[in-house]
C-alpha cells in the first residue's frame, strides 16, 4: 500500500483545504485592504463629529458674547455721551440674564477725544470680582497708565474696515485663572470710527466639556486661539500656563502649541498643521489681492502686542472672505504615528472655527478605531476556522463515500482476483469479476475491466484446450513410441534373433561336415560363427535398450534393479537403492512413465552432476508411488530448470502430467539435486 500522502483520501481533501485557505486568505486580504480604509474613514468621521460638537458648543458661547458686544456697540453709537448713561446701560447689557456664567466683563472704549474732546481715555469697563459681582474699573483711563488704544483687541478693529467682530488672543482671567478671550465690535458715528465695545468671554469648564465629549472614544481634544495659543489643555502638566507672575501682561500667560512642540516633539505635526492653516489664510488673501501690506504695518506699529507675524495673520483673516469660506474650516486629518499623550498611534483632526478662527484638535487612539475591526477579524477567523474544519470533515467523508471507498473496494477485489488468476482449477467455473459500484466513471472502469477479463479468460481457455490436446498428443506419441519399441524389440528378438540362432546352428552343422584337412575353410566357418554370436549379442543389447526386457515381464522393481546394476558398471557411480512396493504395482499403467522418468534422471546425473553416489528410494503409500532420486553432485540451478533447451526435464514433466502426477526438481548448489516424483498407482499398491 502507498503511504498516506499519496492516497486520494489525503490528496483530494488536501486540494480542497488549500483552495479553501486561499479563499479565506483572499477574503482577509480584501477585508484588511478595503475594510481597513473603511474603518479608518469611520474613525475619522467619529473624530470629526466630536470636533463638530465642540465647535457648535463653542459657537453658542461665541455668539452669545458677540451679540452682547454688538448690543453694546449699538448703544455706544447712539447714546448721548453722558457718563451716567454709558456706565449704567453698559453694565445692564453685560449683566444680561444668565451671562454671569460665561461673561467675565465688558465695556465701551471710545477713540481718543471722541467721547470727550478733552479726554484721550474715557473707557467704561465692568469686570467681575472674585465673588462674581460686576465692578467698574477705571484703570485704563489713568493718565499714568498705558491706556487702551494700543491693545491687541483694539487696534485691528480700528484699521480693518471690514471687521464686524474681532476675537482677541486667549489670555488668563486674573481672578479665576481660567482662560478667557475678548470679542471686540467697532462703533461708528457719522460713518467714522468712534471706538469699540468689548465682551470678555470665560472659557471656564471648556476643558471638562472637551474631556466629556472625547471620553467616548478614549481620546482627547483641545482648543487654541487663532494663532495656536491654548484655550484648553489636554494635559495640564505638559501644556501648563507659563508662570503668569513673571509675565508683564495677561496675554503672556498662555503657552502656544508651537512652543509646546519645541519642548515636546510629539506635538510638532499638529503645530505644523496649525501653521499651515494660517499660512493658507495668508496665501489666499494674497491671491485675492485684498491683502493690504500697509495695514499689516499699521497693526504692527500701533499695538505693542502685535508683532509682524500676528499682524499678517490678522490682516489676512479679516481682509478676505475667510470667515465665510467653508473650505477653510473643513477638518484636516492627520495621522500620528505615536501620539505623546496616548502613547500609541492615533487619528487627529484639526478644525478652524468660523468667525473666531479658533483651532480645535480632536485625537482618537488608533487601537480604538481598529477595536471593532479586530473583533470582527477574530470572530471571522474563529468562525471561518470552524466552518473550514466542519467542511473538511464533510468533504473527507463524502470523498470517502463516493470515490475513495469504491476505489479501495475495487482495489481489494482486484488484488483477490489477481491472486486467483493462476492456472484455472475450476475450468472456468466460478470465475470472479469486479462488482460494478455505480454508474459513474468508476462503474464504467469496472465494466471495461470485466470485459477485458472476459476476453482474457476466453484466450486462457483456448490456450488451456490446446495445451491439453498437445499433452494428450504427446502422451499418445509416447505410447506409440513405447509400443513401436516393444514391437521392434520383439521383431529383433523373434525374427532376427531366431534366424541368427538358426543360422548359427546351421553353420555348426556345416562345420561338422567340413573336411578336417581344409584348415582355411574351417577357420572361415569359425570366424563366421563368432560373428553370428556377436551379432546375436548386439541384437540382444539393442532389444534391451529399446525396452528393458524385465519391465513387462518382471515389473518395475526388477527393471530398476537391472538398470542400476548396469548403470553402476557403466558409469562407476554408486547407487543406493531402496524399494518398498507391493506386487501389484507392476500391473499399473504408469510403470513405463516411472521407468522413463527414472531413466532420464539417472542419465542426467551421469551427464551433468559429477556425483559419486545416487540414492534411489521408491515407496508406495495411499495409492501413490513416490520416487526419490538424490545425488551428491553440483546441484541443478534454477536457471537450468527454467531453460527452454532442456528437453529431458520437459519430457519428465510432460510424462508426469499425463499420468496426473507431480514432479519437483530441487537443486542445492554444491550439495546435489533431488528429483521427486509422485504418481497415483491405479493397481492399488498399498503395503
Ligand atoms: N542431476 C543433475 N545435476 C546437475 N545438473 C543437472 C542435473 N540434471 C539436469 N541438470 C542440468 O539441467 C539441464 C537440463 O537437463 P535436461 O532437460 O535433461 O537436458 P539435457 O540433459 O539434454 O542437457 C542440464 O543441461 C544440466 O545442466
Ligand atoms: Mg537430460
mmCIF file of C-alpha atoms in Angstrom, residues 169-409:
data_model
loop_
_atom_site.group_PDB
_atom_site.id
_atom_site.type_symbol
_atom_site.label_atom_id
_atom_site.label_comp_id
_atom_site.label_asym_id
_atom_site.label_seq_id
_atom_site.Cartn_x
_atom_site.Cartn_y
_atom_site.Cartn_z
ATOM 1 C CA UNK A 169 -5.772 86.241 21.610
ATOM 2 C CA UNK A 170 -6.562 84.000 24.536
ATOM 3 C CA UNK A 171 -5.425 85.115 27.948
ATOM 4 C CA UNK A 172 -5.979 84.254 31.563
ATOM 5 C CA UNK A 173 -8.539 85.777 33.833
ATOM 6 C CA UNK A 174 -6.523 87.326 36.640
ATOM 7 C CA UNK A 175 -9.077 86.236 39.257
ATOM 8 C CA UNK A 176 -10.320 82.813 38.216
ATOM 9 C CA UNK A 177 -7.124 81.657 36.458
ATOM 10 C CA UNK A 178 -9.424 80.478 33.725
ATOM 11 C CA UNK A 179 -8.726 81.022 30.026
ATOM 12 C CA UNK A 180 -10.520 83.955 28.590
ATOM 13 C CA UNK A 181 -10.965 85.741 25.293
ATOM 14 C CA UNK A 182 -12.348 89.060 24.235
ATOM 15 C CA UNK A 183 -14.647 89.970 21.375
ATOM 16 C CA UNK A 184 -14.404 93.472 20.029
ATOM 17 C CA UNK A 185 -17.051 95.234 17.888
ATOM 18 C CA UNK A 186 -16.464 98.609 16.224
ATOM 19 C CA UNK A 187 -18.647 101.633 16.937
ATOM 20 C CA UNK A 188 -19.290 104.254 14.268
ATOM 21 C CA UNK A 189 -20.688 107.670 14.424
ATOM 22 C CA UNK A 190 -21.258 109.677 11.220
ATOM 23 C CA UNK A 191 -19.621 106.855 9.369
ATOM 24 C CA UNK A 192 -16.466 107.458 11.331
ATOM 25 C CA UNK A 193 -14.730 105.040 13.637
ATOM 26 C CA UNK A 194 -15.790 106.032 17.130
ATOM 27 C CA UNK A 195 -14.285 103.330 19.274
ATOM 28 C CA UNK A 196 -15.091 99.742 20.265
ATOM 29 C CA UNK A 197 -17.240 97.678 22.543
ATOM 30 C CA UNK A 198 -15.833 94.540 24.187
ATOM 31 C CA UNK A 199 -17.153 91.454 25.926
ATOM 32 C CA UNK A 200 -14.810 89.124 27.802
ATOM 33 C CA UNK A 201 -15.802 85.510 27.391
ATOM 34 C CA UNK A 202 -14.859 82.941 30.019
ATOM 35 C CA UNK A 203 -13.794 79.634 28.655
ATOM 36 C CA UNK A 204 -14.225 78.090 32.060
ATOM 37 C CA UNK A 205 -15.198 74.418 32.066
ATOM 38 C CA UNK A 206 -14.210 74.063 28.423
ATOM 39 C CA UNK A 207 -11.582 71.504 29.282
ATOM 40 C CA UNK A 208 -14.084 69.377 31.218
ATOM 41 C CA UNK A 209 -16.526 69.668 28.378
ATOM 42 C CA UNK A 210 -13.913 68.518 25.844
ATOM 43 C CA UNK A 211 -12.990 65.631 28.097
ATOM 44 C CA UNK A 212 -16.603 64.570 28.308
ATOM 45 C CA UNK A 213 -17.034 64.604 24.559
ATOM 46 C CA UNK A 214 -13.822 62.739 23.807
ATOM 47 C CA UNK A 215 -14.205 60.141 26.555
ATOM 48 C CA UNK A 216 -16.479 58.067 24.315
ATOM 49 C CA UNK A 217 -13.550 57.299 22.012
ATOM 50 C CA UNK A 218 -10.828 57.249 24.681
ATOM 51 C CA UNK A 219 -9.078 60.185 23.071
ATOM 52 C CA UNK A 220 -8.764 63.811 23.923
ATOM 53 C CA UNK A 221 -9.367 67.250 22.463
ATOM 54 C CA UNK A 222 -8.112 70.742 22.986
ATOM 55 C CA UNK A 223 -8.768 74.195 21.672
ATOM 56 C CA UNK A 224 -6.456 77.014 20.639
ATOM 57 C CA UNK A 225 -6.987 80.556 19.609
ATOM 58 C CA UNK A 226 -6.361 81.914 16.144
ATOM 59 C CA UNK A 227 -2.583 81.640 16.285
ATOM 60 C CA UNK A 228 -2.268 78.443 18.284
ATOM 61 C CA UNK A 229 -2.316 79.648 21.848
ATOM 62 C CA UNK A 230 -4.100 77.191 24.107
ATOM 63 C CA UNK A 231 -7.605 77.887 25.304
ATOM 64 C CA UNK A 232 -7.954 74.471 26.888
ATOM 65 C CA UNK A 233 -5.288 71.968 27.835
ATOM 66 C CA UNK A 234 -5.083 68.294 27.001
ATOM 67 C CA UNK A 235 -2.582 67.613 29.747
ATOM 68 C CA UNK A 236 -2.107 70.285 32.313
ATOM 69 C CA UNK A 237 1.438 69.248 33.147
ATOM 70 C CA UNK A 238 2.584 69.425 29.576
ATOM 71 C CA UNK A 239 0.772 72.450 28.328
ATOM 72 C CA UNK A 240 0.542 74.340 31.586
ATOM 73 C CA UNK A 241 0.478 78.074 31.684
ATOM 74 C CA UNK A 242 3.699 79.823 31.861
ATOM 75 C CA UNK A 243 4.437 81.486 35.114
ATOM 76 C CA UNK A 244 1.979 84.334 34.994
ATOM 77 C CA UNK A 245 3.712 86.262 37.719
ATOM 78 C CA UNK A 246 6.804 86.748 35.595
ATOM 79 C CA UNK A 247 4.714 87.859 32.697
ATOM 80 C CA UNK A 248 4.266 91.542 32.110
ATOM 81 C CA UNK A 249 0.772 91.254 30.850
ATOM 82 C CA UNK A 250 -2.181 88.982 30.840
ATOM 83 C CA UNK A 251 -1.681 87.756 27.254
ATOM 84 C CA UNK A 252 1.681 86.284 28.058
ATOM 85 C CA UNK A 253 0.136 83.810 30.377
ATOM 86 C CA UNK A 254 -0.632 81.119 27.808
ATOM 87 C CA UNK A 255 1.628 78.730 26.016
ATOM 88 C CA UNK A 256 1.152 78.071 22.345
ATOM 89 C CA UNK A 257 1.295 74.735 20.539
ATOM 90 C CA UNK A 258 4.377 75.909 18.644
ATOM 91 C CA UNK A 259 6.173 76.495 21.931
ATOM 92 C CA UNK A 260 4.955 73.161 23.233
ATOM 93 C CA UNK A 261 6.215 71.426 20.085
ATOM 94 C CA UNK A 262 9.669 72.759 20.815
ATOM 95 C CA UNK A 263 9.637 71.103 24.221
ATOM 96 C CA UNK A 264 7.640 68.026 23.235
ATOM 97 C CA UNK A 265 8.432 66.970 19.656
ATOM 98 C CA UNK A 266 5.330 64.759 19.577
ATOM 99 C CA UNK A 267 3.250 67.903 19.065
ATOM 100 C CA UNK A 268 5.238 69.073 16.095
ATOM 101 C CA UNK A 269 2.904 67.568 13.485
ATOM 102 C CA UNK A 270 -0.119 69.254 14.981
ATOM 103 C CA UNK A 271 1.753 72.540 15.440
ATOM 104 C CA UNK A 272 2.801 72.415 11.795
ATOM 105 C CA UNK A 273 -0.794 71.772 10.792
ATOM 106 C CA UNK A 274 -1.919 74.891 12.657
ATOM 107 C CA UNK A 275 0.846 76.915 10.990
ATOM 108 C CA UNK A 276 -0.209 75.529 7.645
ATOM 109 C CA UNK A 277 -3.818 76.611 8.189
ATOM 110 C CA UNK A 278 -2.643 80.117 8.975
ATOM 111 C CA UNK A 279 -0.217 80.166 6.076
ATOM 112 C CA UNK A 280 -3.100 79.152 3.824
ATOM 113 C CA UNK A 281 -5.028 82.145 5.057
ATOM 114 C CA UNK A 282 -2.189 84.471 4.183
ATOM 115 C CA UNK A 283 -1.657 82.805 0.802
ATOM 116 C CA UNK A 284 -5.341 83.021 -0.056
ATOM 117 C CA UNK A 285 -5.542 86.632 0.997
ATOM 118 C CA UNK A 286 -2.543 87.467 -1.141
ATOM 119 C CA UNK A 287 -4.040 85.602 -4.080
ATOM 120 C CA UNK A 288 -7.319 87.508 -3.882
ATOM 121 C CA UNK A 289 -5.355 90.782 -3.883
ATOM 122 C CA UNK A 290 -7.070 92.155 -0.831
ATOM 123 C CA UNK A 291 -4.101 91.735 1.383
ATOM 124 C CA UNK A 292 -3.032 95.188 2.332
ATOM 125 C CA UNK A 293 0.581 95.414 3.488
ATOM 126 C CA UNK A 294 0.079 98.962 4.799
ATOM 127 C CA UNK A 295 -2.444 97.642 7.272
ATOM 128 C CA UNK A 296 -0.006 94.984 8.409
ATOM 129 C CA UNK A 297 2.460 97.724 9.145
ATOM 130 C CA UNK A 298 -0.130 99.838 10.899
ATOM 131 C CA UNK A 299 -1.132 96.960 13.138
ATOM 132 C CA UNK A 300 2.443 96.096 13.874
ATOM 133 C CA UNK A 301 3.302 99.648 14.685
ATOM 134 C CA UNK A 302 0.210 100.661 16.618
ATOM 135 C CA UNK A 303 -0.004 97.720 19.017
ATOM 136 C CA UNK A 304 2.809 96.736 21.264
ATOM 137 C CA UNK A 305 1.160 93.302 21.491
ATOM 138 C CA UNK A 306 1.039 92.611 17.790
ATOM 139 C CA UNK A 307 4.191 91.536 16.044
ATOM 140 C CA UNK A 308 4.623 91.332 12.306
ATOM 141 C CA UNK A 309 3.517 87.697 12.016
ATOM 142 C CA UNK A 310 0.413 88.287 14.026
ATOM 143 C CA UNK A 311 -0.340 91.431 12.040
ATOM 144 C CA UNK A 312 -0.063 89.488 8.797
ATOM 145 C CA UNK A 313 -2.366 86.747 10.014
ATOM 146 C CA UNK A 314 -4.958 89.164 11.341
ATOM 147 C CA UNK A 315 -4.865 91.205 8.158
ATOM 148 C CA UNK A 316 -5.149 88.081 6.039
ATOM 149 C CA UNK A 317 -8.032 86.625 8.006
ATOM 150 C CA UNK A 318 -10.081 89.802 8.049
ATOM 151 C CA UNK A 319 -9.324 91.150 4.634
ATOM 152 C CA UNK A 320 -10.575 88.219 2.560
ATOM 153 C CA UNK A 321 -13.740 86.290 2.920
ATOM 154 C CA UNK A 322 -12.108 83.596 5.030
ATOM 155 C CA UNK A 323 -14.788 83.883 7.640
ATOM 156 C CA UNK A 324 -17.361 82.684 5.201
ATOM 157 C CA UNK A 325 -15.146 80.314 3.286
ATOM 158 C CA UNK A 326 -16.368 76.843 4.238
ATOM 159 C CA UNK A 327 -13.414 75.232 2.546
ATOM 160 C CA UNK A 328 -11.206 76.953 5.089
ATOM 161 C CA UNK A 329 -12.952 75.444 8.041
ATOM 162 C CA UNK A 330 -13.058 71.876 6.846
ATOM 163 C CA UNK A 331 -11.368 69.454 9.222
ATOM 164 C CA UNK A 332 -7.848 68.429 8.351
ATOM 165 C CA UNK A 333 -6.977 64.804 9.038
ATOM 166 C CA UNK A 334 -3.622 63.907 10.499
ATOM 167 C CA UNK A 335 -2.249 60.518 11.368
ATOM 168 C CA UNK A 336 0.037 60.478 14.403
ATOM 169 C CA UNK A 337 2.457 57.575 14.417
ATOM 170 C CA UNK A 338 2.908 57.879 18.131
ATOM 171 C CA UNK A 339 0.821 60.343 19.990
ATOM 172 C CA UNK A 340 2.595 61.823 23.010
ATOM 173 C CA UNK A 341 -0.362 61.776 25.351
ATOM 174 C CA UNK A 342 -1.876 58.462 24.298
ATOM 175 C CA UNK A 343 1.463 56.760 23.763
ATOM 176 C CA UNK A 344 0.185 54.979 20.668
ATOM 177 C CA UNK A 345 -0.772 55.674 17.032
ATOM 178 C CA UNK A 346 -3.748 57.990 16.713
ATOM 179 C CA UNK A 347 -6.062 59.784 14.318
ATOM 180 C CA UNK A 348 -6.258 63.513 14.746
ATOM 181 C CA UNK A 349 -8.494 66.119 13.186
ATOM 182 C CA UNK A 350 -7.798 69.835 13.182
ATOM 183 C CA UNK A 351 -10.622 72.350 12.625
ATOM 184 C CA UNK A 352 -10.854 76.022 12.433
ATOM 185 C CA UNK A 353 -13.928 77.650 13.850
ATOM 186 C CA UNK A 354 -15.671 80.214 11.738
ATOM 187 C CA UNK A 355 -15.695 83.824 12.980
ATOM 188 C CA UNK A 356 -13.199 83.287 15.781
ATOM 189 C CA UNK A 357 -10.668 81.272 13.752
ATOM 190 C CA UNK A 358 -10.009 79.168 16.815
ATOM 191 C CA UNK A 359 -8.408 75.824 16.190
ATOM 192 C CA UNK A 360 -9.867 72.674 17.669
ATOM 193 C CA UNK A 361 -7.934 69.406 17.744
ATOM 194 C CA UNK A 362 -9.508 66.044 18.470
ATOM 195 C CA UNK A 363 -7.370 62.926 18.817
ATOM 196 C CA UNK A 364 -8.555 59.319 18.803
ATOM 197 C CA UNK A 365 -6.321 56.327 19.510
ATOM 198 C CA UNK A 366 -5.800 54.046 16.560
ATOM 199 C CA UNK A 367 -6.413 50.991 18.745
ATOM 200 C CA UNK A 368 -9.893 52.292 19.496
ATOM 201 C CA UNK A 369 -10.582 52.741 15.806
ATOM 202 C CA UNK A 370 -9.473 49.223 14.960
ATOM 203 C CA UNK A 371 -11.008 47.691 18.074
ATOM 204 C CA UNK A 372 -14.186 46.800 16.243
ATOM 205 C CA UNK A 373 -12.381 45.599 13.180
ATOM 206 C CA UNK A 374 -10.140 43.441 15.335
ATOM 207 C CA UNK A 375 -13.191 41.956 16.995
ATOM 208 C CA UNK A 376 -14.663 41.297 13.567
ATOM 209 C CA UNK A 377 -11.380 39.759 12.454
ATOM 210 C CA UNK A 378 -11.157 37.395 15.402
ATOM 211 C CA UNK A 379 -14.789 36.423 15.058
ATOM 212 C CA UNK A 380 -14.422 35.908 11.367
ATOM 213 C CA UNK A 381 -11.244 33.909 11.809
ATOM 214 C CA UNK A 382 -12.794 31.815 14.513
ATOM 215 C CA UNK A 383 -15.991 31.017 12.675
ATOM 216 C CA UNK A 384 -14.173 30.576 9.375
ATOM 217 C CA UNK A 385 -11.830 28.087 11.003
ATOM 218 C CA UNK A 386 -14.708 26.123 12.471
ATOM 219 C CA UNK A 387 -16.525 26.244 9.139
ATOM 220 C CA UNK A 388 -13.379 25.038 7.379
ATOM 221 C CA UNK A 389 -12.958 22.264 9.869
ATOM 222 C CA UNK A 390 -16.548 21.078 9.539
ATOM 223 C CA UNK A 391 -16.411 21.454 5.777
ATOM 224 C CA UNK A 392 -13.257 19.369 5.642
ATOM 225 C CA UNK A 393 -14.738 16.588 7.721
ATOM 226 C CA UNK A 394 -17.781 16.538 5.458
ATOM 227 C CA UNK A 395 -15.610 16.579 2.335
ATOM 228 C CA UNK A 396 -13.483 13.825 3.799
ATOM 229 C CA UNK A 397 -16.471 11.579 4.321
ATOM 230 C CA UNK A 398 -18.162 12.483 1.076
ATOM 231 C CA UNK A 399 -14.992 11.709 -0.871
ATOM 232 C CA UNK A 400 -14.566 8.521 1.058
ATOM 233 C CA UNK A 401 -18.132 7.520 0.292
ATOM 234 C CA UNK A 402 -18.250 8.411 -3.386
ATOM 235 C CA UNK A 403 -14.687 7.972 -4.534
ATOM 236 C CA UNK A 404 -12.075 6.524 -2.269
ATOM 237 C CA UNK A 405 -14.349 3.860 -0.769
ATOM 238 C CA UNK A 406 -15.387 2.361 -4.112
ATOM 239 C CA UNK A 407 -11.839 2.630 -5.430
ATOM 240 C CA UNK A 408 -10.313 0.804 -2.491
ATOM 241 C CA UNK A 409 -13.086 -1.825 -2.654
#
